[in-house]
PDB file of N, CA and C in Angstrom:
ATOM      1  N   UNK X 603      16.814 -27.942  19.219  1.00  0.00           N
ATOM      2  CA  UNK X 603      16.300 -27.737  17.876  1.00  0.00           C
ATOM      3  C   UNK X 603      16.059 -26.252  17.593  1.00  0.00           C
ATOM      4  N   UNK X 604      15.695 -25.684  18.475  1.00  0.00           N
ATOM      5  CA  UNK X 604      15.319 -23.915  18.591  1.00  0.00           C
ATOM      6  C   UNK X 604      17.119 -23.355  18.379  1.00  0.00           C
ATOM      7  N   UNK X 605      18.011 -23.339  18.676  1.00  0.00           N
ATOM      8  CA  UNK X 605      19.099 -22.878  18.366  1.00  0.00           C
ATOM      9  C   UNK X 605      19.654 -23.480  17.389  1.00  0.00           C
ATOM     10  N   UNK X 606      19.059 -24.539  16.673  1.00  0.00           N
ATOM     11  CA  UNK X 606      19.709 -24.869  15.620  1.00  0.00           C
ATOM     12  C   UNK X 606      18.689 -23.828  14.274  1.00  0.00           C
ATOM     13  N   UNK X 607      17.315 -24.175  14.629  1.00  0.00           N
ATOM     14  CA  UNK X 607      17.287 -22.945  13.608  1.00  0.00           C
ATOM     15  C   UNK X 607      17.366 -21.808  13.258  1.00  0.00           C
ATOM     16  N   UNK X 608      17.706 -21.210  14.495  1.00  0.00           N
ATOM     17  CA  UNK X 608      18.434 -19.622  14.603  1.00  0.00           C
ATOM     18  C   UNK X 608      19.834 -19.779  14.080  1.00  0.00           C
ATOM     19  N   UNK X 609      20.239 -20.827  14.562  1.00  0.00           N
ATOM     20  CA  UNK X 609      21.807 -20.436  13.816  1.00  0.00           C
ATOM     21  C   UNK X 609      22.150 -20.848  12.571  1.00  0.00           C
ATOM     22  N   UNK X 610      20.833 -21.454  11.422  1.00  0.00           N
ATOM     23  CA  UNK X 610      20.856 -21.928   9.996  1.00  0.00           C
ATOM     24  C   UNK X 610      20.556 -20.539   9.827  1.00  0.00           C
ATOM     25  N   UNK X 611      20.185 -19.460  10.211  1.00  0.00           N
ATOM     26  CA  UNK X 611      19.483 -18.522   9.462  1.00  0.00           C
ATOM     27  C   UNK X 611      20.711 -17.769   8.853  1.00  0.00           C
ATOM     28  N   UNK X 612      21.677 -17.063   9.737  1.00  0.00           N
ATOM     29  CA  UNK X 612      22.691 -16.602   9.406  1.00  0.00           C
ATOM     30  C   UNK X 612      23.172 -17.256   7.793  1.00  0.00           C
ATOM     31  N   UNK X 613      23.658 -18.618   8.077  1.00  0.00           N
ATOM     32  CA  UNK X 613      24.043 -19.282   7.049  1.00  0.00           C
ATOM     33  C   UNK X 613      23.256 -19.032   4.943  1.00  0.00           C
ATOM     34  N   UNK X 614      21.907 -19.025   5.558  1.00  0.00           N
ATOM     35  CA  UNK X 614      21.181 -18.644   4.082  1.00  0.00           C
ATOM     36  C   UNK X 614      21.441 -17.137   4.114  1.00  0.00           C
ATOM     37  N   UNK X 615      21.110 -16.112   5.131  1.00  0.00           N
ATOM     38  CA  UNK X 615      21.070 -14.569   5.216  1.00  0.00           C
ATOM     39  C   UNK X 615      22.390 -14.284   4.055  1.00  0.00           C
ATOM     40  N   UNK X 616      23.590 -15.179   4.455  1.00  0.00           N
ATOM     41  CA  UNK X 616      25.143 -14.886   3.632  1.00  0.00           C
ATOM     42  C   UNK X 616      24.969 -15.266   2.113  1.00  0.00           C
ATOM     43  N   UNK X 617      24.445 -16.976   2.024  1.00  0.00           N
ATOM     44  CA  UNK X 617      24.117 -17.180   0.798  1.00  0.00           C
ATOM     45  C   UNK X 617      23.206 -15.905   0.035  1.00  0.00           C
ATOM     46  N   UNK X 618      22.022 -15.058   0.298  1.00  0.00           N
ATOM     47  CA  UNK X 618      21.498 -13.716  -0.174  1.00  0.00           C
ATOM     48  C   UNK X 618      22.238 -12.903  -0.852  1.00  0.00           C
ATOM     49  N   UNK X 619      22.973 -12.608   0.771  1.00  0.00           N
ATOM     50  CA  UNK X 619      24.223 -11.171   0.343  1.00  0.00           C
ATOM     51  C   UNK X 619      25.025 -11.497  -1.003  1.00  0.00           C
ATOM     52  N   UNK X 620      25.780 -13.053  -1.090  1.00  0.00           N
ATOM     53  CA  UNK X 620      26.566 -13.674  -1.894  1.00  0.00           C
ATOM     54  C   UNK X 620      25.494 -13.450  -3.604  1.00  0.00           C
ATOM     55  N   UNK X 621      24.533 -13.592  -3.360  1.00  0.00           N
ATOM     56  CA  UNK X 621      23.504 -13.577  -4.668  1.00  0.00           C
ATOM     57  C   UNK X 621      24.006 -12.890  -5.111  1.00  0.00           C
ATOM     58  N   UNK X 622      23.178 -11.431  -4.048  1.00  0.00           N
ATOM     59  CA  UNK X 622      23.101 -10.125  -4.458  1.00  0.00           C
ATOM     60  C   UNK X 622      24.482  -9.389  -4.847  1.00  0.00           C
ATOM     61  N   UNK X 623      25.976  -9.621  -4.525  1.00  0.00           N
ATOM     62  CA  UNK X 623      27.185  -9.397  -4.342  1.00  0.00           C
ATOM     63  C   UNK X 623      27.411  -9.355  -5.940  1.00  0.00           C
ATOM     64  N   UNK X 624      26.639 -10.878  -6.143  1.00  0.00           N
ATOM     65  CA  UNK X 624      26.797 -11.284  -7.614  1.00  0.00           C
ATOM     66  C   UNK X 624      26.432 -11.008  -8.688  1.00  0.00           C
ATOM     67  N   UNK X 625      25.689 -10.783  -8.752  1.00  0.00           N
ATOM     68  CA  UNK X 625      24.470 -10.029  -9.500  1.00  0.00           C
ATOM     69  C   UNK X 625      24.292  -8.674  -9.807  1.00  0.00           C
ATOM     70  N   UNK X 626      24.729  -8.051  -8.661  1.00  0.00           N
ATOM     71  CA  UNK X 626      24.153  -6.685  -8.380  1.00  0.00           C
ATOM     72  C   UNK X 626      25.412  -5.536  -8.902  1.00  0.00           C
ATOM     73  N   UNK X 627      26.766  -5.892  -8.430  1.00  0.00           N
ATOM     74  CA  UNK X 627      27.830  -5.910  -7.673  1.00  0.00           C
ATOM     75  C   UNK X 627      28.927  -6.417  -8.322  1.00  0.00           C
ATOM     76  N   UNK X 628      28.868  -7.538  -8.482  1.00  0.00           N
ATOM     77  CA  UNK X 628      29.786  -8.404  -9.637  1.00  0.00           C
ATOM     78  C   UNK X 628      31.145  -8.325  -9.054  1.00  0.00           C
ATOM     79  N   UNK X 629      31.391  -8.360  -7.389  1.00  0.00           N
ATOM     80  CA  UNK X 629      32.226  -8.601  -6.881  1.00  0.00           C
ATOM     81  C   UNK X 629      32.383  -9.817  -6.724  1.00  0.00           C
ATOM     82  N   UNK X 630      32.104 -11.102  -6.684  1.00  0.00           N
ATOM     83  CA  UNK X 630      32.047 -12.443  -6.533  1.00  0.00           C
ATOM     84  C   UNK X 630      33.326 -12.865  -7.670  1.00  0.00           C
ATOM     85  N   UNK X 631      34.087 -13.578  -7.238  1.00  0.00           N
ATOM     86  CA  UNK X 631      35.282 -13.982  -8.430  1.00  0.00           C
ATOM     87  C   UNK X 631      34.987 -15.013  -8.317  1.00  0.00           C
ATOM     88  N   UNK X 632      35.584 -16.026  -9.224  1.00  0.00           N
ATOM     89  CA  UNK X 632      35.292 -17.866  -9.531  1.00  0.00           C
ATOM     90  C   UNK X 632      35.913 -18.523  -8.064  1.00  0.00           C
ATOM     91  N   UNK X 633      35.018 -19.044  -7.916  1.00  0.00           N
ATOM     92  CA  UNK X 633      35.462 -20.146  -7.069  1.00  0.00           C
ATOM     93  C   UNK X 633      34.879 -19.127  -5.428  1.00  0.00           C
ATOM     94  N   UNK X 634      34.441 -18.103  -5.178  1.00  0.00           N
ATOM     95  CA  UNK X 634      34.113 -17.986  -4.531  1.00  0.00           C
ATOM     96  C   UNK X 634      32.988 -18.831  -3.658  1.00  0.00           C
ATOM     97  N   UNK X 635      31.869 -19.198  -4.627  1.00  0.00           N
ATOM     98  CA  UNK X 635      30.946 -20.056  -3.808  1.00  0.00           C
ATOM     99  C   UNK X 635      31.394 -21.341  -3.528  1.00  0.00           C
ATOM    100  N   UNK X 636      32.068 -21.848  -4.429  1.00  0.00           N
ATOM    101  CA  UNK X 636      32.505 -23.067  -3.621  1.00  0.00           C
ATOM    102  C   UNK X 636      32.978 -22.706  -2.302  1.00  0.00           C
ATOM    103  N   UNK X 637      34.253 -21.973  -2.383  1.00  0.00           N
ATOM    104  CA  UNK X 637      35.206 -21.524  -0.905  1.00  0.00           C
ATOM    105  C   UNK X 637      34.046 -21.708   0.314  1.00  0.00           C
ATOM    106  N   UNK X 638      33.188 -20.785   0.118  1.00  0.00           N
ATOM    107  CA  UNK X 638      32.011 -20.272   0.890  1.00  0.00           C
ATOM    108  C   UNK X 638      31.491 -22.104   1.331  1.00  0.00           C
ATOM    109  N   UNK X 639      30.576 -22.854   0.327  1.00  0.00           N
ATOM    110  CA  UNK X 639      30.056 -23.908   0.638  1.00  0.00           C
ATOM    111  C   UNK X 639      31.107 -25.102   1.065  1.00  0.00           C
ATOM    112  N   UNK X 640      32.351 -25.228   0.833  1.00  0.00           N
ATOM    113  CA  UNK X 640      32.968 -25.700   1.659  1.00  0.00           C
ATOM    114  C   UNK X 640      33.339 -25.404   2.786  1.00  0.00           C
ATOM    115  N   UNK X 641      33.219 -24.149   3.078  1.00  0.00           N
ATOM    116  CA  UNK X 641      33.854 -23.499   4.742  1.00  0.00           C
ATOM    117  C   UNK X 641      32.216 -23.858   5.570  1.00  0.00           C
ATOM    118  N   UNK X 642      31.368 -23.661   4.731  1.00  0.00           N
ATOM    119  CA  UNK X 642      29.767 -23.811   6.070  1.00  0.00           C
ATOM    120  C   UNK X 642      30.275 -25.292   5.929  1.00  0.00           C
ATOM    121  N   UNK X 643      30.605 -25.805   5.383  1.00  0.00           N
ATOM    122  CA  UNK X 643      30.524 -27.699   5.439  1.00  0.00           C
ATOM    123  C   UNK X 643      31.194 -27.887   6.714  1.00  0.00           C
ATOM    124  N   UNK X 644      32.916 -27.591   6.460  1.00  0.00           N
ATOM    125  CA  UNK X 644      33.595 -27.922   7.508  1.00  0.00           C
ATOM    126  C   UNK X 644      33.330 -27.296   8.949  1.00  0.00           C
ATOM    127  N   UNK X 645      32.657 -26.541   9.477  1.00  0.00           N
ATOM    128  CA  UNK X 645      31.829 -25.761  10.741  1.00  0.00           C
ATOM    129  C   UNK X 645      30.818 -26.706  10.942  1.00  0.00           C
ATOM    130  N   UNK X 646      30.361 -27.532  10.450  1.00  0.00           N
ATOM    131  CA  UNK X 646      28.613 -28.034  11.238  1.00  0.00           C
ATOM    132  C   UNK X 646      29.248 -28.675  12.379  1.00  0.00           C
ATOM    133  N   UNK X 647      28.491 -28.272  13.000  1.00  0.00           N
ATOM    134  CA  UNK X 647      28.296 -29.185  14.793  1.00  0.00           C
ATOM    135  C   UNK X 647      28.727 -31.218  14.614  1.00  0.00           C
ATOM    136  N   UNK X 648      28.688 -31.232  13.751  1.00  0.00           N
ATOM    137  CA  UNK X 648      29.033 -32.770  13.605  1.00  0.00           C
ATOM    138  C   UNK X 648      30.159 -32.823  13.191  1.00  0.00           C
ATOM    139  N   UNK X 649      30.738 -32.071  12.318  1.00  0.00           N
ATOM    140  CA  UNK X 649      31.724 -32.398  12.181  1.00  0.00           C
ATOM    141  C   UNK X 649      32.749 -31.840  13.487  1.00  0.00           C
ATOM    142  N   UNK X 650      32.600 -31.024  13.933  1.00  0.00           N
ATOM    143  CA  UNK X 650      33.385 -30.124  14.629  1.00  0.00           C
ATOM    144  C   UNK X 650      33.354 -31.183  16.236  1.00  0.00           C
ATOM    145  N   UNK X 651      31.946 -31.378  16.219  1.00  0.00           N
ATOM    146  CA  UNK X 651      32.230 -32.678  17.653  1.00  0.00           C
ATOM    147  C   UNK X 651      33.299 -33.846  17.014  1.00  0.00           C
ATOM    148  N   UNK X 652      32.407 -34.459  16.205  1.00  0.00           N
ATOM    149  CA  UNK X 652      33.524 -35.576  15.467  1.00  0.00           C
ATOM    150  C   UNK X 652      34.830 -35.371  15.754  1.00  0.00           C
ATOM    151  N   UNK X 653      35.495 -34.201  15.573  1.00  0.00           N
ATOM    152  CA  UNK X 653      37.213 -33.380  15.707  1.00  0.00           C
ATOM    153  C   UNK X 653      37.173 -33.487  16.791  1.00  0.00           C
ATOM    154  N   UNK X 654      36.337 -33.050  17.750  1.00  0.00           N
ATOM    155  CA  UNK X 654      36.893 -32.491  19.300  1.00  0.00           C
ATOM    156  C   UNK X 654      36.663 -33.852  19.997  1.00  0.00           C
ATOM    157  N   UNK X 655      35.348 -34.467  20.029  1.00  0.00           N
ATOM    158  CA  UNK X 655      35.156 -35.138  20.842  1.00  0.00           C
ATOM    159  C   UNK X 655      35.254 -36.862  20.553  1.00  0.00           C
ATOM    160  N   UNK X 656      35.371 -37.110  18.997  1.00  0.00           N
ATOM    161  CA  UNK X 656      35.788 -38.348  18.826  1.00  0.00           C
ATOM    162  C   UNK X 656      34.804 -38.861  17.973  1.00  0.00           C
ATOM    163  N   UNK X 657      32.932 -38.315  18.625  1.00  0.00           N
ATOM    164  CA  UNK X 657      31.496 -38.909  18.537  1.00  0.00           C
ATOM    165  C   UNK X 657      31.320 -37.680  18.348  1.00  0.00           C
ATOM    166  N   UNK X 658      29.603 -37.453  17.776  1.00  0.00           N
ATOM    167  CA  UNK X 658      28.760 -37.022  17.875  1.00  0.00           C
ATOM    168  C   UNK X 658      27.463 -36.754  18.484  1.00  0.00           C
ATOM    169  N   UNK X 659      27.400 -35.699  18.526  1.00  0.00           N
ATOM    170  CA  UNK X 659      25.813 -35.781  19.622  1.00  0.00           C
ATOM    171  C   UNK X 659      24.593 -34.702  19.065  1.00  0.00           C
ATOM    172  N   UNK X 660      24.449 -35.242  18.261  1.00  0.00           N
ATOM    173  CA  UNK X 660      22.783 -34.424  17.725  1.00  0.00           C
ATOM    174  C   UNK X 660      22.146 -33.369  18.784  1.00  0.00           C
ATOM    175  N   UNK X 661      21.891 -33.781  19.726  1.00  0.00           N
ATOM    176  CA  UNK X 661      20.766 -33.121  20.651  1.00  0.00           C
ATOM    177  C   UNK X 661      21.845 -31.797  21.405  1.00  0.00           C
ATOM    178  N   UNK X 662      23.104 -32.164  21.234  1.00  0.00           N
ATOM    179  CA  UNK X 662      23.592 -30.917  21.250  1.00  0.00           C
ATOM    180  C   UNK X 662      23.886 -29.707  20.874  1.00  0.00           C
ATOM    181  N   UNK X 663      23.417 -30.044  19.315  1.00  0.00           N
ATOM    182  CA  UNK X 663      24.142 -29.218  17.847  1.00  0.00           C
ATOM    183  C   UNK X 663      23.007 -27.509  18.200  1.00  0.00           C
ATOM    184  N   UNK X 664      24.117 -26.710  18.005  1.00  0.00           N
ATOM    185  CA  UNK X 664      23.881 -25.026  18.134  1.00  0.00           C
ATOM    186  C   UNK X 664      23.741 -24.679  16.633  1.00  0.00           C
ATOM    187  N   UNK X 665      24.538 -25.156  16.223  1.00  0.00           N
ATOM    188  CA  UNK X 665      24.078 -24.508  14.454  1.00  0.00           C
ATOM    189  C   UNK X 665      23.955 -25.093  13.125  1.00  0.00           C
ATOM    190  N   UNK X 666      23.696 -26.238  13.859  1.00  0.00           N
ATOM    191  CA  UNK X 666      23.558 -27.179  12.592  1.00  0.00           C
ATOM    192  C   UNK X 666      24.252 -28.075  12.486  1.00  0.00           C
ATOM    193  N   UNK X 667      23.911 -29.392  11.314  1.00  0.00           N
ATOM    194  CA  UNK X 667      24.825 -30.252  10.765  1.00  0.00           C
ATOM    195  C   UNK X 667      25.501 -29.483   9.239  1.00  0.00           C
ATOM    196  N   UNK X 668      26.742 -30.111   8.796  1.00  0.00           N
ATOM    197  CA  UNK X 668      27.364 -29.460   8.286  1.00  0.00           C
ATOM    198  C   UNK X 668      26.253 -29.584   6.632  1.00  0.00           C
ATOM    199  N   UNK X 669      25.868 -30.748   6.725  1.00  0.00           N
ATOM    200  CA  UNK X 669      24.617 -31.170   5.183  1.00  0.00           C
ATOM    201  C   UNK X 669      23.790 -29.523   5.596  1.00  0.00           C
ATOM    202  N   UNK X 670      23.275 -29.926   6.932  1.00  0.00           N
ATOM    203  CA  UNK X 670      22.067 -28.351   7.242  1.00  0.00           C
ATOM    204  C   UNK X 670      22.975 -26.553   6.671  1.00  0.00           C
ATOM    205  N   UNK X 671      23.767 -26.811   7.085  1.00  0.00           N
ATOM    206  CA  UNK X 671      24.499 -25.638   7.141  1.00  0.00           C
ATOM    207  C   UNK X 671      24.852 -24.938   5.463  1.00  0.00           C
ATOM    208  N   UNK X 672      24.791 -26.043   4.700  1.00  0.00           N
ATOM    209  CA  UNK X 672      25.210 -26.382   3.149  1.00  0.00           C
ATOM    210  C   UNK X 672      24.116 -25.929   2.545  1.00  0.00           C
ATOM    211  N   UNK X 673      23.030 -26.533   3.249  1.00  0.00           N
ATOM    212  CA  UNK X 673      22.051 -26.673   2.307  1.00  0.00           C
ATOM    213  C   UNK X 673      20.804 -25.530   2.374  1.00  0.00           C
ATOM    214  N   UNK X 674      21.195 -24.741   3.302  1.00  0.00           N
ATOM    215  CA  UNK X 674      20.792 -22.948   3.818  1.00  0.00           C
ATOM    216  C   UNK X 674      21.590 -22.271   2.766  1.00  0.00           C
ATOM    217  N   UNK X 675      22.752 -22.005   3.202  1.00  0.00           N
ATOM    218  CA  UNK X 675      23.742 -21.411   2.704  1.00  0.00           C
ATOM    219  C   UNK X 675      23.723 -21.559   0.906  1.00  0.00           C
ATOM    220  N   UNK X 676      23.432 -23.070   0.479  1.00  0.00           N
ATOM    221  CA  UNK X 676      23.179 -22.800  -1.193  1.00  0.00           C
ATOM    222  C   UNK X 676      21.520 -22.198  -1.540  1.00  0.00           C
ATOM    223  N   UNK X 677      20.632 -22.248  -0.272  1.00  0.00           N
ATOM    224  CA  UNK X 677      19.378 -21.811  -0.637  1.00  0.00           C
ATOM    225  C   UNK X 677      19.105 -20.174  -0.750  1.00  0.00           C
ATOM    226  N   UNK X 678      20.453 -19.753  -0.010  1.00  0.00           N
ATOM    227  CA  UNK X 678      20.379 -18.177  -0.511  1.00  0.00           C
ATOM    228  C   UNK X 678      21.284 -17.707  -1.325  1.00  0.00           C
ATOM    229  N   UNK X 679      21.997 -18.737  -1.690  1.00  0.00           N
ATOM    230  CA  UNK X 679      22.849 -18.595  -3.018  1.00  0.00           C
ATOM    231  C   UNK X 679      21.960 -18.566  -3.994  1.00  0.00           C
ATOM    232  N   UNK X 680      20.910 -19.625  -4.388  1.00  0.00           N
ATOM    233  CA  UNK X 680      20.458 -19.321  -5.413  1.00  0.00           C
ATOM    234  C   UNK X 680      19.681 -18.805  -5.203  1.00  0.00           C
ATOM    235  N   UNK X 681      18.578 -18.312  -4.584  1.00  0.00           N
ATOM    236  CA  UNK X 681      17.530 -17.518  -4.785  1.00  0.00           C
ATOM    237  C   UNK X 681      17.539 -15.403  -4.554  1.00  0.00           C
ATOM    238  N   UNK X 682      18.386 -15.745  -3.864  1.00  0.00           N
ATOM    239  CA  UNK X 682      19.010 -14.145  -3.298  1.00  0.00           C
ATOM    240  C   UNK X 682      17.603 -13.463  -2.568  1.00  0.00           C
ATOM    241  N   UNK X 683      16.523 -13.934  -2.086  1.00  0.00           N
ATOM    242  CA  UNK X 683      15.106 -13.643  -1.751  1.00  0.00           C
ATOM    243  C   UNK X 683      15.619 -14.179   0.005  1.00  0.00           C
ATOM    244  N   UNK X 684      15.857 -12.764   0.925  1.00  0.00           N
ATOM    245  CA  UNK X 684      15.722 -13.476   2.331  1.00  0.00           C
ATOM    246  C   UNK X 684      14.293 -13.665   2.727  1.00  0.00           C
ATOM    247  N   UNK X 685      12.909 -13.931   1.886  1.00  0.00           N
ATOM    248  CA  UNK X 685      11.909 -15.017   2.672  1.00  0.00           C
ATOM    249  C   UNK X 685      12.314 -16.292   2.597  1.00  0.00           C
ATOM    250  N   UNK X 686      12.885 -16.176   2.201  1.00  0.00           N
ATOM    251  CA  UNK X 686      13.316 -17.854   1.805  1.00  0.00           C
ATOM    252  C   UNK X 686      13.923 -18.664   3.186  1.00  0.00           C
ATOM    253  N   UNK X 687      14.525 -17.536   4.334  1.00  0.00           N
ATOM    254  CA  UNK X 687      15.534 -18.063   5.192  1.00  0.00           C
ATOM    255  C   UNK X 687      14.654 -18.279   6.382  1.00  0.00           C
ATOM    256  N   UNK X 688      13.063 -18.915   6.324  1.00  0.00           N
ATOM    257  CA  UNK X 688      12.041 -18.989   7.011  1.00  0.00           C
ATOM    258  C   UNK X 688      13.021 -20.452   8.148  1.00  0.00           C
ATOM    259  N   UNK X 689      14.269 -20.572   8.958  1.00  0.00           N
ATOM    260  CA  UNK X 689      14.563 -22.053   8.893  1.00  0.00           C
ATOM    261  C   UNK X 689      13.287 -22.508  10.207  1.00  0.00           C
ATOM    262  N   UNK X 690      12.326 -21.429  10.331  1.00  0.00           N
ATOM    263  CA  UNK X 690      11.548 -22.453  11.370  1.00  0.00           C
ATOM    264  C   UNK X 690      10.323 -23.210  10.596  1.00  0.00           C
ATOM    265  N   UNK X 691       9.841 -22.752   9.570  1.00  0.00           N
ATOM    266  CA  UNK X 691       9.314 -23.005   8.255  1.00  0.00           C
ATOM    267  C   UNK X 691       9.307 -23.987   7.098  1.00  0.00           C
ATOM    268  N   UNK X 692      10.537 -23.429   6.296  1.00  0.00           N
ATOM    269  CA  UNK X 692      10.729 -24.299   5.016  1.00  0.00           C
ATOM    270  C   UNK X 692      12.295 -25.047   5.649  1.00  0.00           C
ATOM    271  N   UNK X 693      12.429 -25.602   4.725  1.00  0.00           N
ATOM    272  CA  UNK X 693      13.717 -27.221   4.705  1.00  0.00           C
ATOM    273  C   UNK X 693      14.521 -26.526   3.442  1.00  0.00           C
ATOM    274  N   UNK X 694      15.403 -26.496   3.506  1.00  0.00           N
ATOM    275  CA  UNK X 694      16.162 -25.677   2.241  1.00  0.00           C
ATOM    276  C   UNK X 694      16.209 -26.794   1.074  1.00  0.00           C
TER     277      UNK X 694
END
């Protein structure tokens, strides 16, 4: 559980940058956040066992489920505030 919430953090830290990119920057083109929230989807530890190993195994997962990974990643999309990426803390 301790490496799973170290490795959600990354995931919101990007959603931030992506805010701020946007906002700030106005480098972000259409369809970027989707791209983004579909690529953390397809990476979660469940899905990626599911592929390799057939099953899943929770108590193994390093960086999340792909829902966890989604749901960081849109929490620093919208807020662009890294307190927000508390993952030992708040639930996105």
């Amino acid at each position: 559980a301790l490496w799973v919430r170290v490795g959600l953090m990354p995931d919101c830290f990007a959603g931030v940058w992506g805010n701020h990119a946007h906002q700030d920057r106005n480098i972000i083109e259409p369809g970027d956040f989707e791209e983004g929230l579909k690529a953390a989807s397809s990476i979660g530890d469940d899905r990626l066992q599911r592929m390799g190993r057939g099953y899943v195994q929770p108590e193994s997962f390093t960086h999340g489920s792909s829902a966890q990974r989604v749901a960081w990643l849109q929490k620093g999309l919208e807020s662009g505030d890294p307190t927000v990426c508390d993952t030992f803390r708040g639930q996105p």
